[in-house]
Amino acid sequence: MFTKLPCVIFAGGKSSRMGEDKALLPFASYSTLTEYQYQRLSKIFQNVYISCKESSNFSFDAHFIEDTKESNIYAPTVGFTAAFKRVTEDRFFALSVDSPFINEKIITTLIENDKEDADATIAKTDEGIQPLCGIYHRSLESKFQKMVQEENHKLGYLLKESKTTYCYFNDIKHFLNMNHPEDYQKALSLINSLL
């Protein structure tokens, strides 16, 4: 599959639970997790962007979307407002940098279930909704701007109050998020079996 739908990798988080910037951790054969995600997703999406605080943190060429300089907020809502300004299409696929096992099958299922009149199409597992694995439409742009102004950064709240389609996936292994050091070690041990 090679889709014209843009993809935005969200790599601007604070990584407080990890204790270091997880976007810069080495992964597979790449010097950073972000470069790994960028390279693999570029084989699925025609245009891939990286939402981040500072593009200078990365040592490879890519399409970076930096958060506004005045923003000291480490929240995806800030990244979404910047992404909607940069991406010209009416919707894009959003994926957290720390979800390296979201595969083409999951992405395809979400794209196939996305509807023109929806605000978002989001993955869901037994662990709950996965807000940073899904498609967001431009119809949400003003809501994101309002959330940033009101300092409300809960994506779950936004999705609940919007026209959201949920796609259920029963295999939670592919939805591993690397929030803590032990999650990172687990992900490294799963590379050969899940990639």
PDB file of C-alpha atoms in Angstrom:
ATOM      1  CA  MET A   1       0.000   0.000   0.000  1.00  0.00           C
ATOM      2  CA  PHE A   2       1.139   3.526  -0.787  1.00  0.00           C
ATOM      3  CA  THR A   3      -1.389   6.136   0.229  1.00  0.00           C
ATOM      4  CA  LYS A   4      -1.603   9.853  -0.510  1.00  0.00           C
ATOM      5  CA  LEU A   5      -3.001  10.392   2.978  1.00  0.00           C
ATOM      6  CA  PRO A   6      -0.288  12.267   4.920  1.00  0.00           C
ATOM      7  CA  CYS A   7       1.144  10.839   8.116  1.00  0.00           C
ATOM      8  CA  VAL A   8       2.277  12.890  11.111  1.00  0.00           C
ATOM      9  CA  ILE A   9       4.564  11.216  13.645  1.00  0.00           C
ATOM     10  CA  PHE A  10       4.199  12.846  17.059  1.00  0.00           C
ATOM     11  CA  ALA A  11       7.668  13.059  18.604  1.00  0.00           C
ATOM     12  CA  GLY A  12       7.417  16.172  20.768  1.00  0.00           C
ATOM     13  CA  GLY A  13       6.438  14.666  24.084  1.00  0.00           C
ATOM     14  CA  LYS A  14       8.195  15.318  27.387  1.00  0.00           C
ATOM     15  CA  SER A  15       9.075  11.642  28.007  1.00  0.00           C
ATOM     16  CA  SER A  16       8.980  12.283  31.760  1.00  0.00           C
ATOM     17  CA  ARG A  17       8.185   8.661  32.598  1.00  0.00           C
ATOM     18  CA  MET A  18      11.018   7.412  30.391  1.00  0.00           C
ATOM     19  CA  GLY A  19      13.536   9.728  32.038  1.00  0.00           C
ATOM     20  CA  GLU A  20      15.050  10.708  28.675  1.00  0.00           C
ATOM     21  CA  ASP A  21      13.727  11.722  25.269  1.00  0.00           C
ATOM     22  CA  LYS A  22      12.318   8.479  23.885  1.00  0.00           C
ATOM     23  CA  ALA A  23      12.174   9.942  20.383  1.00  0.00           C
ATOM     24  CA  LEU A  24      15.994   9.906  20.424  1.00  0.00           C
ATOM     25  CA  LEU A  25      16.465   6.354  21.738  1.00  0.00           C
ATOM     26  CA  PRO A  26      18.122   3.922  19.311  1.00  0.00           C
ATOM     27  CA  PHE A  27      15.797   1.374  17.759  1.00  0.00           C
ATOM     28  CA  ALA A  28      16.326  -1.581  15.409  1.00  0.00           C
ATOM     29  CA  SER A  29      19.215  -0.611  13.129  1.00  0.00           C
ATOM     30  CA  TYR A  30      18.550   3.133  13.420  1.00  0.00           C
ATOM     31  CA  SER A  31      20.236   5.663  15.683  1.00  0.00           C
ATOM     32  CA  THR A  32      16.850   6.981  16.833  1.00  0.00           C
ATOM     33  CA  LEU A  33      13.314   5.659  17.185  1.00  0.00           C
ATOM     34  CA  THR A  34      12.107   8.673  15.220  1.00  0.00           C
ATOM     35  CA  GLU A  35      14.254   7.880  12.196  1.00  0.00           C
ATOM     36  CA  TYR A  36      13.087   4.266  12.330  1.00  0.00           C
ATOM     37  CA  GLN A  37       9.448   5.370  12.302  1.00  0.00           C
ATOM     38  CA  TYR A  38      10.063   7.906   9.550  1.00  0.00           C
ATOM     39  CA  GLN A  39      11.774   5.400   7.269  1.00  0.00           C
ATOM     40  CA  ARG A  40       9.238   2.612   7.689  1.00  0.00           C
ATOM     41  CA  LEU A  41       6.175   4.851   7.398  1.00  0.00           C
ATOM     42  CA  SER A  42       7.599   6.488   4.275  1.00  0.00           C
ATOM     43  CA  LYS A  43       7.044   3.120   2.572  1.00  0.00           C
ATOM     44  CA  ILE A  44       3.319   3.345   3.367  1.00  0.00           C
ATOM     45  CA  PHE A  45       2.567   7.074   3.139  1.00  0.00           C
ATOM     46  CA  GLN A  46       3.544   9.391   0.293  1.00  0.00           C
ATOM     47  CA  ASN A  47       4.192  12.244   2.731  1.00  0.00           C
ATOM     48  CA  VAL A  48       5.429  11.767   6.290  1.00  0.00           C
ATOM     49  CA  TYR A  49       5.944  14.633   8.743  1.00  0.00           C
ATOM     50  CA  ILE A  50       7.498  14.687  12.196  1.00  0.00           C
ATOM     51  CA  SER A  51       5.845  16.841  14.852  1.00  0.00           C
ATOM     52  CA  CYS A  52       8.482  17.951  17.360  1.00  0.00           C
ATOM     53  CA  LYS A  53       9.754  20.722  19.600  1.00  0.00           C
ATOM     54  CA  GLU A  54      13.129  21.211  17.900  1.00  0.00           C
ATOM     55  CA  SER A  55      14.096  19.709  14.538  1.00  0.00           C
ATOM     56  CA  SER A  56      17.751  20.330  15.400  1.00  0.00           C
ATOM     57  CA  ASN A  57      17.521  17.366  17.788  1.00  0.00           C
ATOM     58  CA  PHE A  58      17.459  15.017  14.804  1.00  0.00           C
ATOM     59  CA  SER A  59      20.399  14.135  12.584  1.00  0.00           C
ATOM     60  CA  PHE A  60      18.499  13.007   9.476  1.00  0.00           C
ATOM     61  CA  ASP A  61      16.579  14.803   6.750  1.00  0.00           C
ATOM     62  CA  ALA A  62      12.795  14.787   7.013  1.00  0.00           C
ATOM     63  CA  HIS A  63       9.747  17.038   6.900  1.00  0.00           C
ATOM     64  CA  PHE A  64       9.624  18.497  10.412  1.00  0.00           C
ATOM     65  CA  ILE A  65       6.722  20.442  11.914  1.00  0.00           C
ATOM     66  CA  GLU A  66       7.935  22.334  14.959  1.00  0.00           C
ATOM     67  CA  ASP A  67       5.616  23.432  17.738  1.00  0.00           C
ATOM     68  CA  THR A  68       5.214  27.189  18.013  1.00  0.00           C
ATOM     69  CA  LYS A  69       8.247  28.690  19.724  1.00  0.00           C
ATOM     70  CA  GLU A  70       6.236  30.361  22.472  1.00  0.00           C
ATOM     71  CA  SER A  71       4.718  27.051  23.516  1.00  0.00           C
ATOM     72  CA  ASN A  72       6.242  25.373  26.561  1.00  0.00           C
ATOM     73  CA  ILE A  73       3.430  22.844  26.578  1.00  0.00           C
ATOM     74  CA  TYR A  74       4.368  19.228  25.944  1.00  0.00           C
ATOM     75  CA  ALA A  75       1.036  17.986  24.631  1.00  0.00           C
ATOM     76  CA  PRO A  76      -0.132  16.544  21.312  1.00  0.00           C
ATOM     77  CA  THR A  77      -2.793  19.257  21.055  1.00  0.00           C
ATOM     78  CA  VAL A  78      -0.024  21.774  20.333  1.00  0.00           C
ATOM     79  CA  GLY A  79       1.390  19.441  17.685  1.00  0.00           C
ATOM     80  CA  PHE A  80      -2.025  19.049  16.083  1.00  0.00           C
ATOM     81  CA  THR A  81      -2.545  22.810  15.720  1.00  0.00           C
ATOM     82  CA  ALA A  82       0.871  23.138  14.053  1.00  0.00           C
ATOM     83  CA  ALA A  83       0.210  20.121  11.822  1.00  0.00           C
ATOM     84  CA  PHE A  84      -3.088  21.490  10.532  1.00  0.00           C
ATOM     85  CA  LYS A  85      -1.278  24.697   9.528  1.00  0.00           C
ATOM     86  CA  ARG A  86       1.369  22.774   7.601  1.00  0.00           C
ATOM     87  CA  VAL A  87      -0.541  19.858   6.068  1.00  0.00           C
ATOM     88  CA  THR A  88      -2.712  21.007   3.173  1.00  0.00           C
ATOM     89  CA  GLU A  89      -4.936  17.921   2.974  1.00  0.00           C
ATOM     90  CA  ASP A  90      -8.249  17.690   4.817  1.00  0.00           C
ATOM     91  CA  ARG A  91      -7.119  14.806   7.014  1.00  0.00           C
ATOM     92  CA  PHE A  92      -3.975  13.016   8.122  1.00  0.00           C
ATOM     93  CA  PHE A  93      -2.901   9.863   9.915  1.00  0.00           C
ATOM     94  CA  ALA A  94      -1.517  10.532  13.407  1.00  0.00           C
ATOM     95  CA  LEU A  95       0.868   8.134  15.123  1.00  0.00           C
ATOM     96  CA  SER A  96       2.896   8.433  18.295  1.00  0.00           C
ATOM     97  CA  VAL A  97       6.638   7.952  17.828  1.00  0.00           C
ATOM     98  CA  ASP A  98       6.665   5.391  20.651  1.00  0.00           C
ATOM     99  CA  SER A  99       4.367   2.931  18.862  1.00  0.00           C
ATOM    100  CA  PRO A 100       6.809   1.140  16.549  1.00  0.00           C
ATOM    101  CA  PHE A 101       4.696  -1.979  16.007  1.00  0.00           C
ATOM    102  CA  ILE A 102       1.630  -0.365  14.435  1.00  0.00           C
ATOM    103  CA  ASN A 103       1.793  -2.198  11.132  1.00  0.00           C
ATOM    104  CA  GLU A 104       0.426  -1.707   7.636  1.00  0.00           C
ATOM    105  CA  LYS A 105      -2.552  -3.977   8.320  1.00  0.00           C
ATOM    106  CA  ILE A 106      -3.696  -1.792  11.231  1.00  0.00           C
ATOM    107  CA  ILE A 107      -3.147   1.379   9.212  1.00  0.00           C
ATOM    108  CA  THR A 108      -5.065  -0.026   6.231  1.00  0.00           C
ATOM    109  CA  THR A 109      -8.007  -1.040   8.423  1.00  0.00           C
ATOM    110  CA  LEU A 110      -8.245   2.467   9.864  1.00  0.00           C
ATOM    111  CA  ILE A 111      -8.075   4.078   6.420  1.00  0.00           C
ATOM    112  CA  GLU A 112     -10.718   1.725   5.016  1.00  0.00           C
ATOM    113  CA  ASN A 113     -13.092   2.525   7.890  1.00  0.00           C
ATOM    114  CA  ASP A 114     -12.603   6.284   7.749  1.00  0.00           C
ATOM    115  CA  LYS A 115     -15.680   8.157   6.560  1.00  0.00           C
ATOM    116  CA  GLU A 116     -15.854  11.499   4.782  1.00  0.00           C
ATOM    117  CA  ASP A 117     -18.290  12.923   7.333  1.00  0.00           C
ATOM    118  CA  ALA A 118     -16.308  11.739  10.363  1.00  0.00           C
ATOM    119  CA  ASP A 119     -14.120  13.940  12.539  1.00  0.00           C
ATOM    120  CA  ALA A 120     -11.757  11.098  13.390  1.00  0.00           C
ATOM    121  CA  THR A 121     -11.214   7.364  13.015  1.00  0.00           C
ATOM    122  CA  ILE A 122      -9.316   5.920  15.955  1.00  0.00           C
ATOM    123  CA  ALA A 123      -7.919   2.548  17.010  1.00  0.00           C
ATOM    124  CA  LYS A 124      -9.348   0.873  20.100  1.00  0.00           C
ATOM    125  CA  THR A 125      -8.174  -2.170  22.055  1.00  0.00           C
ATOM    126  CA  ASP A 126      -9.152  -3.908  25.275  1.00  0.00           C
ATOM    127  CA  GLU A 127      -6.881  -1.372  27.007  1.00  0.00           C
ATOM    128  CA  GLY A 128      -9.002   1.502  25.699  1.00  0.00           C
ATOM    129  CA  ILE A 129      -8.841   4.029  22.875  1.00  0.00           C
ATOM    130  CA  GLN A 130      -5.523   4.794  21.192  1.00  0.00           C
ATOM    131  CA  PRO A 131      -5.816   8.533  20.400  1.00  0.00           C
ATOM    132  CA  LEU A 132      -2.418   8.701  18.706  1.00  0.00           C
ATOM    133  CA  CYS A 133      -3.186   5.946  16.234  1.00  0.00           C
ATOM    134  CA  GLY A 134      -5.772   7.126  13.789  1.00  0.00           C
ATOM    135  CA  ILE A 135      -7.035   9.677  11.295  1.00  0.00           C
ATOM    136  CA  TYR A 136      -7.936  13.246  12.184  1.00  0.00           C
ATOM    137  CA  HIS A 137      -9.990  15.510   9.908  1.00  0.00           C
ATOM    138  CA  ARG A 138      -9.639  19.257   9.454  1.00  0.00           C
ATOM    139  CA  SER A 139     -13.126  19.633  10.938  1.00  0.00           C
ATOM    140  CA  LEU A 140     -11.353  19.353  14.318  1.00  0.00           C
ATOM    141  CA  GLU A 141      -8.832  22.158  13.707  1.00  0.00           C
ATOM    142  CA  SER A 142     -10.818  24.856  15.507  1.00  0.00           C
ATOM    143  CA  LYS A 143     -11.507  22.503  18.417  1.00  0.00           C
ATOM    144  CA  PHE A 144      -7.764  21.863  18.814  1.00  0.00           C
ATOM    145  CA  GLN A 145      -7.083  25.592  18.792  1.00  0.00           C
ATOM    146  CA  LYS A 146      -9.699  26.131  21.481  1.00  0.00           C
ATOM    147  CA  MET A 147      -8.293  23.289  23.585  1.00  0.00           C
ATOM    148  CA  VAL A 148      -4.806  24.819  23.479  1.00  0.00           C
ATOM    149  CA  GLN A 149      -6.213  28.224  24.474  1.00  0.00           C
ATOM    150  CA  GLU A 150      -8.128  26.652  27.357  1.00  0.00           C
ATOM    151  CA  GLU A 151      -5.167  24.435  28.313  1.00  0.00           C
ATOM    152  CA  ASN A 152      -7.302  21.335  27.908  1.00  0.00           C
ATOM    153  CA  HIS A 153      -5.095  18.649  26.399  1.00  0.00           C
ATOM    154  CA  LYS A 154      -7.226  15.525  26.812  1.00  0.00           C
ATOM    155  CA  LEU A 155      -7.601  13.874  23.403  1.00  0.00           C
ATOM    156  CA  GLY A 156     -10.112  11.431  24.864  1.00  0.00           C
ATOM    157  CA  TYR A 157     -12.419  14.317  25.723  1.00  0.00           C
ATOM    158  CA  LEU A 158     -12.126  15.738  22.210  1.00  0.00           C
ATOM    159  CA  LEU A 159     -12.909  12.390  20.594  1.00  0.00           C
ATOM    160  CA  LYS A 160     -15.874  11.800  22.887  1.00  0.00           C
ATOM    161  CA  GLU A 161     -17.330  15.186  21.946  1.00  0.00           C
ATOM    162  CA  SER A 162     -16.750  14.686  18.198  1.00  0.00           C
ATOM    163  CA  LYS A 163     -17.984  12.395  15.460  1.00  0.00           C
ATOM    164  CA  THR A 164     -15.490   9.591  15.988  1.00  0.00           C
ATOM    165  CA  THR A 165     -15.380   6.150  14.407  1.00  0.00           C
ATOM    166  CA  TYR A 166     -13.585   3.496  16.473  1.00  0.00           C
ATOM    167  CA  CYS A 167     -11.894   0.436  14.987  1.00  0.00           C
ATOM    168  CA  TYR A 168     -11.435  -2.400  17.443  1.00  0.00           C
ATOM    169  CA  PHE A 169      -8.243  -4.488  17.364  1.00  0.00           C
ATOM    170  CA  ASN A 170      -7.899  -7.541  19.591  1.00  0.00           C
ATOM    171  CA  ASP A 171      -4.121  -7.941  19.267  1.00  0.00           C
ATOM    172  CA  ILE A 172      -2.734  -5.519  21.845  1.00  0.00           C
ATOM    173  CA  LYS A 173       0.916  -6.512  21.263  1.00  0.00           C
ATOM    174  CA  HIS A 174       1.166  -4.179  18.281  1.00  0.00           C
ATOM    175  CA  PHE A 175      -0.076  -1.272  20.395  1.00  0.00           C
ATOM    176  CA  LEU A 176       2.820  -1.333  22.848  1.00  0.00           C
ATOM    177  CA  ASN A 177       3.659   2.234  23.912  1.00  0.00           C
ATOM    178  CA  MET A 178       7.129   2.878  25.241  1.00  0.00           C
ATOM    179  CA  ASN A 179       6.340   5.063  28.235  1.00  0.00           C
ATOM    180  CA  HIS A 180       8.757   3.572  30.782  1.00  0.00           C
ATOM    181  CA  PRO A 181      12.302   2.132  30.522  1.00  0.00           C
ATOM    182  CA  GLU A 182      10.911  -1.396  30.936  1.00  0.00           C
ATOM    183  CA  ASP A 183       8.571  -0.784  27.977  1.00  0.00           C
ATOM    184  CA  TYR A 184      11.568   0.186  25.866  1.00  0.00           C
ATOM    185  CA  GLN A 185      13.422  -2.988  26.851  1.00  0.00           C
ATOM    186  CA  LYS A 186      10.338  -5.050  26.063  1.00  0.00           C
ATOM    187  CA  ALA A 187      10.042  -3.400  22.659  1.00  0.00           C
ATOM    188  CA  LEU A 188      13.678  -4.164  21.891  1.00  0.00           C
ATOM    189  CA  SER A 189      13.049  -7.822  22.735  1.00  0.00           C
ATOM    190  CA  LEU A 190      10.022  -7.922  20.410  1.00  0.00           C
ATOM    191  CA  ILE A 191      11.679  -6.385  17.341  1.00  0.00           C
ATOM    192  CA  ASN A 192      12.369  -9.687  15.622  1.00  0.00           C
ATOM    193  CA  SER A 193       8.924 -11.159  16.291  1.00  0.00           C
ATOM    194  CA  LEU A 194       6.717  -8.144  15.569  1.00  0.00           C
ATOM    195  CA  LEU A 195       8.484  -6.313  12.742  1.00  0.00           C
TER     196      LEU A 195
END
